[in-house]
């Protein structure tokens, strides 16, 4: 998809996969995987007038995986077990459901800035310089511990000269924040009134 705005332009590409499965015993599974590329030149402050390349959007993760499940337990009226139970027993053991969901996403692109001595000249932000050949990440990201490890390598970025603008120029596609992880479980009970 391409969009042209009076302020700039944006380009969004996406691939989405989704699966659903219902089982006869009351179990339902749903999952999806999404890859996204969202770039625009309206999500950052341009360094030079007229110089507005398309950069990755800082609010869009590259990957998202989600899954959910629900299982109606097979106990009580119209179920596999105890289907002929009295109304009192059915009120206790029937109508239970276990459900859960999870959502994992890759980290968001980061914007690395520096102290801004150009704000009196109308620049709202001053980007840092990127030091070539230096890894932006300091510690191994797989086993990262926020209490003892540092996520970014400060030596990979430098402060621009007094009236220079910095060369990172906005959100960085290859420097991302923490991955997003969300998981939930629930137990619910449906009551039937006859």
Coordinates of C-alpha atoms in Angstrom, one line a residue:
X1 CA 0.0 0.0 0.0
X2 CA 1.2 3.5 -0.8
X3 CA -0.2 6.7 0.6
X4 CA 0.6 10.2 -0.5
X5 CA 0.0 12.9 2.0
X6 CA 0.5 16.6 1.6
X7 CA 3.1 16.5 4.4
X8 CA 5.0 13.5 3.0
X9 CA 4.6 9.9 2.0
X10 CA 4.3 6.5 3.6
X11 CA 4.7 2.9 2.4
X12 CA 3.3 -0.2 4.2
X13 CA 3.9 -3.8 3.3
X14 CA 2.6 -6.8 5.3
X15 CA 2.4 -10.6 5.1
X16 CA -0.1 -12.2 7.4
X17 CA -0.7 -15.9 8.2
X18 CA -3.6 -17.2 10.3
X19 CA -4.8 -20.6 11.4
X20 CA -8.0 -21.7 13.2
X21 CA -8.9 -25.2 14.4
X22 CA -11.9 -26.5 16.3
X23 CA -11.8 -29.9 17.8
X24 CA -14.9 -32.0 18.7
X25 CA -14.0 -32.2 22.4
X26 CA -14.5 -28.4 22.9
X27 CA -11.0 -27.2 22.2
X28 CA -10.5 -24.2 19.9
X29 CA -7.1 -22.9 18.7
X30 CA -6.3 -19.7 16.8
X31 CA -2.9 -18.3 15.8
X32 CA -1.4 -15.7 13.6
X33 CA 1.9 -14.5 12.4
X34 CA 2.4 -11.0 10.9
X35 CA 5.5 -9.4 9.2
X36 CA 5.3 -5.7 8.6
X37 CA 7.4 -3.0 6.9
X38 CA 6.0 0.5 7.7
X39 CA 8.1 3.4 6.4
X40 CA 7.3 7.0 6.0
X41 CA 8.9 10.4 6.1
X42 CA 6.4 12.0 8.4
X43 CA 7.4 10.2 11.6
X44 CA 10.6 12.1 12.4
X45 CA 12.2 15.6 12.1
X46 CA 14.1 15.9 8.8
X47 CA 17.7 17.2 9.2
X48 CA 17.7 19.3 6.0
X49 CA 14.8 20.9 4.2
X50 CA 13.7 18.8 1.3
X51 CA 15.8 15.8 2.6
X52 CA 13.0 13.4 3.7
X53 CA 13.9 9.8 2.9
X54 CA 11.5 7.0 3.9
X55 CA 12.5 5.6 7.3
X56 CA 11.1 2.8 9.4
X57 CA 8.2 3.9 11.6
X58 CA 9.2 3.9 15.3
X59 CA 5.8 2.6 16.5
X60 CA 5.6 -0.6 14.3
X61 CA 7.2 -3.9 15.3
X62 CA 8.6 -6.0 12.4
X63 CA 7.1 -9.3 13.6
X64 CA 4.1 -10.2 15.7
X65 CA 3.0 -13.7 16.7
X66 CA -0.2 -14.4 18.6
X67 CA -2.1 -17.4 19.7
X68 CA -5.2 -18.1 21.8
X69 CA -7.0 -21.2 22.9
X70 CA -10.2 -22.1 24.8
X71 CA -11.3 -25.5 26.1
X72 CA -14.8 -26.2 27.4
X73 CA -14.3 -28.9 30.0
X74 CA -16.2 -32.1 29.1
X75 CA -18.2 -32.3 32.4
X76 CA -21.9 -31.6 33.0
X77 CA -25.1 -31.4 31.0
X78 CA -24.7 -32.1 27.3
X79 CA -21.0 -33.0 27.8
X80 CA -19.1 -36.3 27.6
X81 CA -18.8 -36.9 31.3
X82 CA -21.6 -36.6 33.9
X83 CA -24.1 -35.6 31.2
X84 CA -26.9 -37.1 33.2
X85 CA -25.9 -35.4 36.5
X86 CA -28.5 -33.8 38.7
X87 CA -28.9 -30.0 38.4
X88 CA -27.0 -29.5 41.6
X89 CA -24.0 -31.6 40.4
X90 CA -24.2 -29.9 37.0
X91 CA -24.1 -26.4 38.7
X92 CA -20.8 -27.4 40.4
X93 CA -19.0 -29.3 37.7
X94 CA -20.5 -28.1 34.4
X95 CA -19.9 -25.0 32.4
X96 CA -16.1 -24.6 33.1
X97 CA -13.8 -23.2 30.5
X98 CA -10.0 -22.7 30.5
X99 CA -8.6 -20.1 28.0
X100 CA -5.4 -18.4 27.3
X101 CA -3.7 -16.1 24.9
X102 CA -0.2 -14.9 24.1
X103 CA 1.3 -12.2 21.9
X104 CA 5.0 -11.8 21.1
X105 CA 6.4 -9.0 19.0
X106 CA 9.8 -7.8 17.9
X107 CA 11.2 -4.7 19.5
X108 CA 10.4 -1.2 18.1
X109 CA 13.0 0.8 16.2
X110 CA 14.9 3.2 18.4
X111 CA 15.7 6.9 17.8
X112 CA 19.1 7.8 19.2
X113 CA 19.3 11.5 20.1
X114 CA 21.9 13.8 21.5
X115 CA 21.9 17.0 23.6
X116 CA 20.2 19.7 21.4
X117 CA 22.0 23.0 21.2
X118 CA 20.1 23.8 17.9
X119 CA 16.7 24.3 19.4
X120 CA 17.1 28.2 19.3
X121 CA 17.5 27.7 15.5
X122 CA 14.2 25.8 15.3
X123 CA 15.4 22.2 15.4
X124 CA 13.3 20.3 17.9
X125 CA 15.6 17.3 18.0
X126 CA 19.3 16.5 17.4
X127 CA 20.2 13.0 16.3
X128 CA 23.4 11.3 17.4
X129 CA 26.2 10.2 15.0
X130 CA 26.7 6.4 14.3
X131 CA 30.2 5.1 14.8
X132 CA 30.8 2.7 11.9
X133 CA 32.1 -0.8 12.6
X134 CA 30.8 -0.8 16.2
X135 CA 28.0 -3.1 17.3
X136 CA 25.0 -1.1 18.6
X137 CA 24.3 -3.8 21.2
X138 CA 26.6 -4.3 24.1
X139 CA 25.6 -7.6 25.7
X140 CA 24.1 -10.8 24.4
X141 CA 20.5 -10.0 23.8
X142 CA 19.2 -13.6 24.3
X143 CA 20.0 -13.8 28.0
X144 CA 19.7 -10.1 28.8
X145 CA 19.3 -9.1 32.4
X146 CA 18.2 -5.5 32.9
X147 CA 19.6 -5.3 36.4
X148 CA 23.2 -6.2 35.3
X149 CA 23.4 -5.8 31.5
X150 CA 23.3 -2.8 29.2
X151 CA 21.2 -3.0 26.1
X152 CA 22.9 -0.5 23.9
X153 CA 26.6 0.1 23.4
X154 CA 27.2 3.9 24.0
X155 CA 30.4 3.6 22.1
X156 CA 28.4 2.9 18.9
X157 CA 27.1 6.5 19.0
X158 CA 28.7 9.9 19.4
X159 CA 27.7 13.4 20.0
X160 CA 27.8 15.6 16.8
X161 CA 29.9 18.8 16.7
X162 CA 28.3 21.9 18.2
X163 CA 26.2 23.0 15.2
X164 CA 26.1 19.6 13.3
X165 CA 22.9 17.7 13.0
X166 CA 24.0 14.1 13.5
X167 CA 23.9 11.3 10.9
X168 CA 21.5 8.7 12.4
X169 CA 18.6 10.9 11.0
X170 CA 15.6 9.3 12.7
X171 CA 14.4 5.8 13.6
X172 CA 17.0 3.0 13.1
X173 CA 15.7 -0.2 11.5
X174 CA 18.7 -2.2 12.8
X175 CA 18.6 -0.9 16.4
X176 CA 15.5 -2.0 18.3
X177 CA 14.2 -2.0 21.8
X178 CA 12.9 -4.9 23.9
X179 CA 10.6 -7.5 22.4
X180 CA 7.0 -7.3 23.6
X181 CA 5.6 -10.3 25.4
X182 CA 2.1 -10.7 26.7
X183 CA 0.5 -13.9 28.1
X184 CA -2.7 -14.5 29.9
X185 CA -4.8 -17.4 31.3
X186 CA -8.3 -17.5 32.5
X187 CA -10.8 -19.9 34.1
X188 CA -14.5 -19.1 33.8
X189 CA -17.7 -20.7 34.8
X190 CA -21.0 -20.3 32.9
X191 CA -24.2 -20.7 35.0
X192 CA -27.4 -22.0 33.3
X193 CA -30.8 -20.9 34.7
X194 CA -33.7 -23.1 33.7

